[in-house]
Coordinates of C-alpha atoms in Angstrom, one line a residue:
Chain T
M1 CA -75.6 36.9 6.1
T2 CA -77.5 34.5 3.7
A3 CA -80.6 33.1 4.4
P4 CA -81.9 32.4 0.9
D5 CA -83.4 29.0 0.7
D6 CA -87.0 30.5 0.1
R7 CA -85.5 32.5 -3.1
A8 CA -85.9 29.2 -5.3
R9 CA -86.9 30.9 -8.6
S10 CA -85.4 28.6 -11.1
P11 CA -87.7 26.3 -13.8
A12 CA -86.4 23.5 -12.3
G13 CA -87.5 24.6 -8.6
G14 CA -85.2 22.9 -5.2
T15 CA -81.7 23.9 -3.5
A16 CA -78.7 23.2 -5.8
Y17 CA -76.1 24.1 -3.0
H18 CA -76.7 24.2 0.6
L19 CA -73.2 25.5 2.5
R20 CA -73.6 26.0 6.6
G21 CA -70.4 27.0 8.5
V22 CA -67.7 25.8 5.8
G23 CA -64.6 26.7 6.5
V24 CA -61.7 25.5 5.0
G25 CA -57.8 25.2 6.1
L26 CA -55.0 24.6 3.5
P27 CA -51.7 23.4 4.6
G28 CA -48.9 26.1 4.9
R29 CA -45.8 26.8 6.4
A30 CA -46.8 27.0 9.9
G31 CA -49.7 24.2 9.7
L32 CA -52.7 24.9 8.3
R33 CA -53.7 28.4 6.7
C34 CA -57.2 29.2 7.4
V35 CA -58.2 30.4 4.0
L36 CA -62.2 30.8 4.5
K37 CA -64.5 30.6 7.8
D38 CA -67.9 30.3 8.3
V39 CA -69.0 30.5 4.8
D40 CA -73.0 30.0 4.6
A41 CA -74.6 30.1 1.2
D42 CA -77.5 28.7 -0.9
V43 CA -77.6 28.2 -4.9
A44 CA -80.8 27.1 -6.4
A45 CA -81.5 24.9 -9.1
G46 CA -81.4 26.8 -12.4
E47 CA -79.6 29.8 -10.7
I48 CA -76.2 31.6 -11.7
V49 CA -74.4 32.9 -9.0
G50 CA -71.0 35.2 -8.9
V51 CA -68.5 35.2 -6.9
V52 CA -66.3 38.0 -6.8
G53 CA -63.6 39.2 -4.2
R54 CA -60.1 40.3 -3.5
S55 CA -57.5 37.8 -5.3
G56 CA -56.6 35.5 -2.3
V57 CA -59.8 36.1 -0.6
G58 CA -60.5 31.8 -1.4
K59 CA -62.7 32.3 -4.3
T60 CA -61.1 29.5 -6.0
T61 CA -60.7 27.6 -3.0
L62 CA -65.2 27.6 -2.6
L63 CA -65.3 26.6 -6.3
R64 CA -63.1 23.8 -5.7
V65 CA -65.1 22.6 -2.6
L66 CA -68.2 22.8 -4.8
G67 CA -67.1 20.6 -7.1
G68 CA -65.7 18.0 -4.5
L69 CA -62.1 18.6 -5.2
L70 CA -60.9 19.9 -2.0
P71 CA -62.5 19.2 1.1
A72 CA -64.1 21.0 3.6
T73 CA -62.4 21.2 6.7
V74 CA -65.2 21.6 9.1
G75 CA -68.7 22.4 7.8
T76 CA -71.9 20.8 5.7
V77 CA -71.5 21.1 2.1
R78 CA -74.7 19.6 0.3
L79 CA -75.7 19.4 -3.4
F80 CA -79.0 18.5 -4.3
G81 CA -79.4 17.0 -0.8
R82 CA -76.3 15.1 -0.7
P83 CA -73.2 15.4 1.2
V84 CA -70.1 16.6 -1.0
T85 CA -67.7 14.1 -0.7
G86 CA -65.7 14.2 -3.8
P87 CA -66.7 15.6 -7.1
P88 CA -70.2 14.9 -7.9
P89 CA -72.0 13.0 -10.4
E90 CA -74.3 16.3 -11.1
A91 CA -71.0 18.9 -11.4
V92 CA -68.7 19.4 -13.7
M93 CA -66.0 22.5 -12.8
V94 CA -64.2 24.8 -16.2
F95 CA -61.1 26.1 -15.5
Q96 CA -59.3 29.4 -16.0
D97 CA -56.4 27.6 -17.7
Y98 CA -57.9 26.5 -20.8
A99 CA -54.6 25.6 -22.7
A100 CA -53.5 23.5 -19.6
A101 CA -56.7 21.9 -19.2
L102 CA -56.9 20.1 -22.9
L103 CA -55.4 17.5 -24.1
P104 CA -53.1 18.5 -26.7
W105 CA -52.5 15.1 -28.1
R106 CA -56.5 14.6 -28.9
T107 CA -58.5 16.5 -31.4
V108 CA -61.3 18.8 -30.1
A109 CA -64.0 16.1 -30.4
R110 CA -62.1 13.5 -28.7
N111 CA -61.5 16.0 -25.8
V112 CA -65.1 17.3 -25.4
A113 CA -65.7 13.2 -25.3
L114 CA -62.9 13.0 -22.8
G115 CA -65.7 12.5 -19.6
L116 CA -68.5 10.2 -21.9
G117 CA -66.5 7.4 -20.3
G118 CA -67.8 3.3 -21.5
R119 CA -71.6 4.3 -19.8
L120 CA -72.4 5.2 -23.3
R121 CA -72.6 3.5 -26.5
A122 CA -70.6 5.2 -29.6
G123 CA -73.7 6.5 -31.1
E124 CA -75.0 8.3 -28.7
R125 CA -71.4 9.5 -27.3
R126 CA -70.8 10.9 -31.1
R127 CA -74.5 12.5 -31.2
R128 CA -73.9 14.4 -27.5
V129 CA -70.0 15.6 -28.8
T130 CA -71.7 16.7 -31.9
E131 CA -74.4 18.5 -29.8
A132 CA -71.7 20.0 -27.3
L133 CA -70.1 21.3 -30.1
E134 CA -73.3 22.9 -31.7
L135 CA -73.7 24.6 -28.2
V136 CA -70.7 26.5 -28.1
G137 CA -70.4 27.5 -31.9
L138 CA -67.9 24.8 -32.5
A139 CA -69.5 22.5 -34.6
D140 CA -67.0 22.7 -37.6
R141 CA -63.8 22.5 -35.7
G142 CA -64.2 18.7 -34.0
G143 CA -61.1 17.9 -35.9
D144 CA -58.5 20.6 -35.1
H145 CA -56.2 20.1 -32.6
P146 CA -56.3 22.7 -29.2
A147 CA -53.4 24.3 -30.8
Q148 CA -54.9 25.0 -33.5
L149 CA -57.4 26.8 -31.4
S150 CA -57.5 31.0 -30.4
G151 CA -57.9 31.3 -26.4
G152 CA -61.6 31.9 -26.9
M153 CA -61.7 28.7 -29.0
A154 CA -60.4 26.3 -26.3
Q155 CA -61.9 27.8 -23.6
R156 CA -65.3 26.9 -25.7
V157 CA -63.7 23.4 -26.0
Q158 CA -63.8 23.2 -22.4
I159 CA -66.9 24.4 -22.1
A160 CA -68.2 21.9 -24.4
R161 CA -66.5 19.1 -22.7
A162 CA -68.4 20.5 -19.9
L163 CA -71.7 20.4 -21.5
A164 CA -71.1 16.8 -22.8
V165 CA -71.6 15.1 -19.3
Q166 CA -75.4 17.0 -19.4
P167 CA -74.1 18.3 -16.0
R168 CA -77.2 20.1 -13.7
V169 CA -74.3 22.6 -12.3
L170 CA -71.6 24.2 -14.2
L171 CA -68.7 25.4 -11.8
M172 CA -66.4 28.0 -13.4
D173 CA -63.0 29.6 -12.3
E174 CA -62.3 32.6 -14.0
P175 CA -64.0 30.9 -16.9
F176 CA -63.3 34.1 -19.3
G177 CA -60.4 35.8 -17.1
A178 CA -57.6 35.0 -19.7
L179 CA -59.4 36.5 -23.0
D180 CA -59.8 40.0 -24.6
A181 CA -62.7 42.4 -23.8
L182 CA -64.6 41.2 -27.3
T183 CA -64.3 37.4 -26.8
R184 CA -65.1 37.5 -23.3
A185 CA -68.3 39.7 -24.4
A186 CA -69.3 37.1 -27.1
L187 CA -68.3 33.6 -25.1
Q188 CA -70.5 35.9 -22.0
D189 CA -73.8 35.9 -24.4
V190 CA -73.1 31.9 -25.5
L191 CA -72.8 30.9 -21.7
L192 CA -76.4 33.0 -21.2
G193 CA -77.4 30.9 -24.4
I194 CA -76.7 27.9 -23.2
Q195 CA -78.2 28.1 -19.9
E196 CA -81.6 29.5 -21.5
R197 CA -81.6 26.4 -23.2
T198 CA -80.2 23.4 -20.6
H199 CA -81.6 25.8 -17.1
T200 CA -77.8 24.7 -16.2
T201 CA -77.5 25.9 -12.4
I202 CA -74.0 27.9 -12.7
V203 CA -71.5 29.0 -10.2
F204 CA -68.9 31.2 -11.8
V205 CA -65.6 33.0 -10.0
T206 CA -64.7 36.1 -11.2
H207 CA -62.6 39.3 -10.5
D208 CA -64.7 41.3 -12.9
L209 CA -67.4 43.2 -11.2
D210 CA -69.3 43.8 -14.7
E211 CA -69.1 40.3 -15.6
A212 CA -70.3 39.2 -12.1
L213 CA -73.4 41.6 -12.7
Y214 CA -73.9 41.0 -16.3
L215 CA -74.2 36.9 -16.1
A216 CA -75.6 36.2 -12.5
D217 CA -79.0 36.2 -10.7
R218 CA -77.1 37.0 -7.7
V219 CA -73.8 37.9 -6.5
V220 CA -71.8 36.8 -3.5
V221 CA -68.9 39.0 -2.5
L222 CA -65.9 37.4 -0.4
G223 CA -64.4 39.2 1.8
G224 CA -61.9 39.0 5.4
E225 CA -59.4 37.2 6.3
P226 CA -60.2 34.5 6.5
G227 CA -62.8 34.9 3.5
T228 CA -66.3 34.5 4.3
V229 CA -69.4 36.0 2.6
A230 CA -69.3 39.8 3.0
L231 CA -72.6 40.2 1.1
D232 CA -75.0 38.4 -1.1
L233 CA -76.4 40.5 -3.9
P234 CA -79.4 40.0 -6.1
T235 CA -79.2 41.6 -8.9
E236 CA -82.3 42.0 -10.3
L237 CA -81.9 42.5 -13.4
P238 CA -84.1 40.9 -16.1
R239 CA -83.5 37.9 -18.8
P240 CA -82.4 37.7 -21.2
R241 CA -79.0 40.6 -21.1
H242 CA -78.0 42.6 -23.6
Q243 CA -74.3 43.6 -23.3
L244 CA -75.3 47.5 -23.8
R245 CA -78.8 48.1 -22.2
T246 CA -78.2 45.5 -19.1
R247 CA -74.9 47.6 -18.7
E248 CA -76.8 50.9 -18.8
A249 CA -79.7 50.0 -16.7
E250 CA -80.7 51.8 -13.4
P251 CA -80.4 48.1 -11.1
Y252 CA -77.2 47.6 -12.8
L253 CA -75.4 50.8 -12.1
R254 CA -76.8 50.6 -8.5
S255 CA -75.4 47.0 -7.5
R256 CA -72.1 48.1 -9.7
H257 CA -71.7 51.4 -7.4
R258 CA -72.9 48.8 -4.3
L259 CA -70.3 46.1 -5.0
G260 CA -67.4 49.0 -6.2
E261 CA -67.7 50.6 -2.9
L262 CA -67.4 47.5 -1.0
L263 CA -64.4 45.8 -2.4
V264 CA -62.4 49.5 -3.1
S265 CA -63.1 50.5 1.0
G266 CA -63.5 47.3 2.2
T267 CA -66.6 48.6 4.3
P268 CA -70.5 47.1 3.3
Chain F
M1 CA -20.8 21.4 -44.3
S2 CA -20.4 19.1 -40.8
L3 CA -19.0 16.8 -43.6
V4 CA -15.9 19.1 -43.8
V5 CA -14.0 17.4 -40.1
P6 CA -14.3 13.8 -40.7
V7 CA -13.3 14.5 -44.5
A8 CA -10.2 16.6 -43.5
V9 CA -9.3 13.6 -41.0
L10 CA -9.9 11.0 -43.6
V11 CA -7.6 12.9 -46.5
T12 CA -5.0 13.4 -43.9
W13 CA -4.9 10.4 -42.3
Q14 CA -4.3 8.4 -45.7
L15 CA -1.5 10.8 -46.4
L16 CA 0.2 10.7 -43.2
T17 CA 0.0 6.4 -43.5
S18 CA 0.5 5.9 -47.3
A19 CA 3.8 8.7 -47.1
G20 CA 5.2 7.0 -44.6
V21 CA 5.0 9.4 -42.1
L22 CA 2.6 7.8 -39.5
D23 CA 4.2 4.3 -39.7
L24 CA 2.0 2.8 -36.8
E25 CA 2.5 -1.3 -37.5
F26 CA -1.6 -1.9 -36.9
L27 CA -2.8 1.3 -38.2
P28 CA -4.2 0.9 -41.8
P29 CA -4.8 3.5 -44.3
P30 CA -8.5 4.5 -44.6
V31 CA -8.4 3.0 -48.7
E32 CA -7.2 -0.3 -47.0
I33 CA -10.2 -0.3 -44.8
G34 CA -12.5 0.5 -47.3
R35 CA -11.3 -2.1 -49.3
A36 CA -11.6 -4.1 -46.4
L37 CA -15.1 -3.3 -45.6
A38 CA -16.3 -3.9 -49.1
V39 CA -14.6 -7.4 -48.9
E40 CA -16.2 -8.0 -46.0
V41 CA -19.5 -7.4 -47.1
M42 CA -19.3 -9.3 -50.2
D43 CA -18.2 -12.6 -49.4
G44 CA -17.5 -12.1 -45.5
E45 CA -19.4 -12.5 -42.1
L46 CA -20.2 -9.0 -41.7
P47 CA -23.9 -9.1 -42.9
V48 CA -24.4 -11.7 -40.8
D49 CA -22.6 -10.2 -37.8
L50 CA -24.5 -7.0 -38.5
A51 CA -27.8 -8.9 -38.6
H52 CA -27.5 -10.5 -35.3
T53 CA -26.3 -7.3 -33.4
V54 CA -29.0 -5.7 -34.8
A55 CA -31.6 -7.9 -33.6
V56 CA -30.6 -8.0 -30.2
V57 CA -30.1 -4.5 -29.9
L58 CA -33.9 -3.9 -31.4
I59 CA -35.2 -6.7 -29.2
A60 CA -33.5 -5.5 -26.4
T61 CA -34.6 -1.7 -27.1
A62 CA -38.2 -3.2 -27.4
V63 CA -38.2 -5.2 -23.8
A64 CA -36.7 -1.8 -22.4
G65 CA -39.6 -0.1 -23.7
V66 CA -42.1 -2.1 -22.4
V67 CA -40.8 -3.4 -19.2
G68 CA -39.0 0.2 -18.7
G69 CA -42.3 2.0 -19.3
G70 CA -44.7 -0.1 -17.4
L71 CA -42.3 0.0 -14.2
G72 CA -41.7 4.2 -14.8
V73 CA -45.9 4.3 -15.2
A74 CA -46.3 2.1 -11.7
L75 CA -43.7 3.9 -10.4
G76 CA -44.3 7.5 -11.4
L77 CA -48.2 7.3 -9.9
V78 CA -47.4 5.5 -7.1
P79 CA -45.6 7.9 -4.5
A80 CA -45.2 5.1 -1.9
L81 CA -43.7 2.5 -4.4
R82 CA -41.2 5.3 -5.3
I83 CA -39.9 6.0 -1.8
H84 CA -39.6 2.3 -1.2
V85 CA -38.0 1.0 -4.2
A86 CA -36.3 4.3 -5.7
A87 CA -32.9 3.4 -3.0
S88 CA -32.6 0.3 -4.2
F89 CA -32.7 1.3 -8.2
D90 CA -31.0 3.6 -7.6
F91 CA -28.1 1.1 -6.4
L92 CA -29.4 -1.3 -9.2
R93 CA -28.9 1.2 -11.6
T94 CA -25.5 2.6 -10.7
I95 CA -23.9 -0.8 -11.1
P96 CA -22.3 -1.1 -14.8
A97 CA -23.8 -3.9 -16.9
I98 CA -20.6 -4.8 -18.6
A99 CA -19.5 -5.6 -14.3
L100 CA -22.5 -8.0 -14.6
M101 CA -21.2 -9.5 -17.6
P102 CA -18.9 -12.4 -15.6
I103 CA -21.5 -13.3 -13.6
A104 CA -24.3 -13.4 -16.3
L105 CA -21.9 -15.8 -18.3
L106 CA -21.2 -17.9 -15.0
L107 CA -25.2 -18.1 -14.5
L108 CA -26.1 -18.4 -17.7
G109 CA -24.0 -19.4 -20.1
P110 CA -22.6 -17.7 -23.2
G111 CA -25.1 -17.0 -26.1
P112 CA -27.6 -15.0 -27.7
S113 CA -30.2 -14.5 -24.7
T114 CA -27.3 -13.9 -22.4
E115 CA -26.3 -11.1 -24.8
L116 CA -30.4 -9.9 -25.0
L117 CA -30.5 -10.2 -21.3
L118 CA -27.6 -7.7 -20.2
A119 CA -28.8 -5.5 -23.0
A120 CA -32.4 -5.0 -22.1
Y121 CA -31.7 -5.0 -18.5
A122 CA -28.9 -2.0 -19.0
A123 CA -31.4 -0.2 -21.6
T124 CA -34.4 -0.8 -19.0
W125 CA -33.1 1.9 -16.6
P126 CA -32.9 5.3 -19.0
V127 CA -36.3 4.2 -20.1
L128 CA -37.3 3.9 -16.4
V129 CA -36.3 6.6 -14.9
T130 CA -37.3 9.0 -17.6
T131 CA -41.0 7.3 -18.0
A132 CA -41.2 7.6 -13.9
G133 CA -40.3 11.5 -14.0
G134 CA -42.7 11.7 -16.9
V135 CA -45.7 10.5 -15.0
A136 CA -44.9 12.5 -11.8
G137 CA -45.2 15.4 -13.9
V138 CA -48.0 15.1 -15.1
P139 CA -49.6 18.9 -14.6
D140 CA -52.0 19.0 -11.8
R141 CA -54.3 21.0 -14.2
L142 CA -55.0 17.3 -16.2
R143 CA -55.5 15.6 -12.5
D144 CA -58.5 17.8 -11.3
V145 CA -59.9 17.4 -15.2
A146 CA -59.9 13.9 -14.7
R147 CA -61.4 14.1 -11.2
T148 CA -64.3 16.5 -12.1
L149 CA -65.0 14.5 -15.3
R150 CA -65.1 11.3 -12.7
L151 CA -62.9 9.6 -14.7
S152 CA -62.0 6.0 -13.2
A153 CA -58.1 5.3 -12.3
A154 CA -57.8 3.1 -15.0
R155 CA -59.4 5.6 -18.0
T156 CA -57.3 8.5 -15.9
V157 CA -54.1 6.5 -16.6
G158 CA -55.1 5.3 -20.3
R159 CA -56.2 8.7 -21.2
I160 CA -54.3 11.2 -19.7
V161 CA -51.5 10.0 -17.5
V162 CA -49.9 7.7 -20.6
P163 CA -50.3 10.1 -23.8
A164 CA -48.7 12.9 -21.0
A165 CA -45.8 10.6 -20.7
A166 CA -44.9 9.3 -24.0
A167 CA -42.9 12.1 -25.1
S168 CA -40.3 11.3 -22.2
W169 CA -41.0 7.8 -22.5
L170 CA -39.7 7.8 -26.3
A171 CA -36.6 10.3 -24.8
G172 CA -35.7 7.3 -22.8
A173 CA -35.8 4.9 -25.6
R174 CA -33.7 6.7 -27.5
V175 CA -31.2 6.6 -24.7
A176 CA -31.7 3.0 -24.4
A177 CA -30.8 2.1 -27.9
I178 CA -27.7 3.3 -27.2
V179 CA -27.0 2.0 -24.2
A180 CA -28.1 -1.8 -25.7
L181 CA -25.7 -1.5 -28.7
H182 CA -22.9 -0.3 -26.1
V183 CA -23.3 -3.4 -24.0
T184 CA -24.3 -5.7 -27.1
V185 CA -21.1 -5.3 -28.8
V186 CA -19.3 -5.5 -25.5
A187 CA -21.2 -8.8 -24.6
E188 CA -20.2 -10.0 -28.0
M189 CA -16.6 -9.4 -27.6
V190 CA -16.9 -11.2 -23.9
M191 CA -18.7 -14.2 -24.6
S192 CA -19.9 -15.3 -28.1
P193 CA -17.8 -15.1 -31.4
A194 CA -21.1 -13.8 -33.1
G195 CA -22.4 -10.4 -34.2
L196 CA -20.2 -7.1 -34.5
G197 CA -18.9 -7.7 -31.1
G198 CA -17.5 -10.9 -32.1
G199 CA -16.0 -9.6 -35.4
L200 CA -14.2 -7.0 -33.8
V201 CA -12.4 -9.8 -31.9
E202 CA -11.8 -12.1 -34.3
S203 CA -10.2 -9.9 -36.3
L204 CA -7.7 -8.7 -33.2
Q205 CA -7.3 -12.2 -32.7
G206 CA -6.8 -12.9 -36.2
L207 CA -4.0 -9.6 -36.5
N208 CA -6.6 -8.4 -39.3
P209 CA -6.6 -4.3 -38.7
P210 CA -8.1 -4.0 -41.6
R211 CA -11.0 -6.1 -40.8
M212 CA -11.2 -4.5 -37.3
W213 CA -11.7 -0.9 -38.4
A214 CA -14.1 -2.4 -40.9
Y215 CA -16.5 -3.8 -37.9
V216 CA -15.5 -0.1 -35.9
V217 CA -16.9 1.7 -39.1
V218 CA -19.9 -0.5 -38.7
C219 CA -20.8 -0.3 -35.3
G220 CA -20.7 3.7 -35.7
L221 CA -23.2 3.7 -38.5
V222 CA -25.7 1.5 -36.5
G223 CA -25.5 4.1 -33.6
I224 CA -26.0 6.9 -36.4
L225 CA -28.9 5.1 -38.1
L226 CA -30.7 4.1 -34.4
Q227 CA -30.5 7.8 -33.6
G228 CA -31.9 9.2 -36.7
L229 CA -34.7 6.2 -36.3
L230 CA -35.4 7.2 -32.7
R231 CA -35.3 11.2 -33.6
R232 CA -37.5 10.5 -36.5
L233 CA -40.1 8.6 -34.0
V234 CA -39.9 11.2 -31.4
P235 CA -42.1 14.1 -32.6
L236 CA -45.0 10.7 -33.4
G237 CA -45.3 11.0 -29.7
L238 CA -45.9 14.8 -29.6
T239 CA -48.6 15.2 -31.8
G240 CA -50.4 18.3 -31.9
R241 CA -48.2 19.4 -29.0
P242 CA -47.6 23.5 -29.1
A243 CA -44.2 24.1 -29.9
G244 CA -41.9 23.7 -26.7
A245 CA -44.4 21.8 -24.4
A246 CA -42.6 18.9 -25.0
G247 CA -42.4 16.7 -21.9
P248 CA -38.4 16.4 -20.3
S249 CA -35.7 14.7 -21.8

């Protein structure tokens, strides 16, 4: 289905993720239930990849495998050439449920500092926190507690927390799924702005086809039961993206049609 | 408004006893108890007894907080430990600490340290159980967060597990203080002529009902004050939590 090894077109170059024959079984009522099967995929460094598919197809499971939070039952998962056996140092995950993923007893700044362990000196830690909060546009909210923030702000704090550790790869599980349409559009642009500056590789899961197309260089559709890669579609849209013009561009509409056809009718 | 019932009871009690309707030999009218209380506070042993009991209760609660909290965290963190130790703990926990008093008395002799040991022992259980529950109940999502940020085991416990279980720990400590008070008073009654319990027994043996009642009133006041103090502490452990997100209590 995919042979995108030659598709590396990022400034950094090289392959970030390399997946071959990945299958995942999760313990269910009748032994192992196969959730993913024969997943082959590659993600180039600096690329933005959106993963879509019907609910229950294994999108989140795939992302957890990429993040080293869940071991693949069979197959190879490599990140920058090294096998993924646990959470890799290069990748950080951002979760959908920002309210549950932030520590309510810590201020925003101290939440962002959570991943900056004893390895850094206090001054460097403070600088990283300030920088990350500036990237997501929350420089003045460092002293607040998560309960004082709106949903959009809370999710930006989670993104800042991930950015503070300066990951090469950002994994996002339906990052904007719980937000209203306007907030979501604003955060999509915040994310694209950050990626433009940091060249971070991003793999995100979404149930929103438009979000996948708008953000990604490539959309991977998971389908079937157990889930596997049903389609790997380069979006071929120019950057920077524009909330109105991009969504009205001809390639966008063509890809949108293709994805819609696949996910609604189930036949590629 | 909550004072209406107690005041009514006191007034009725006073009227019934002073009018001679209720004529029990050892039931003094409230006014007499009040007078005895004043006398005891002014020149009796009550302040000393009170200080003794309060000191034992506070130290026992502190010990229970540390020991119960530590064991609770360990038990909550290590499922294997939980499986192996839970049965023995449940057995020990169901033996009333008061039933162990004769044993403690024989082994260690009467004295404040025996009193303290028994009170701390009894008070440790509620802290242990609630803390272990709080730790085991730390949301999976927070564990994911710790893993994806590659926090060390020590940092995960220190920065996520312990703060997340703090509310449960405090709820346990609140119960522990009251348990410690109960056990301390009983221990004092049984073994040492000190503290509020000692004062109660002295009054009983000296056939001095007003003094006895005065001590009972003070015991009640200590309980109320302890509860009030700890209730005030609980919100401190919940700083910044959204309403209704408090841990299990």
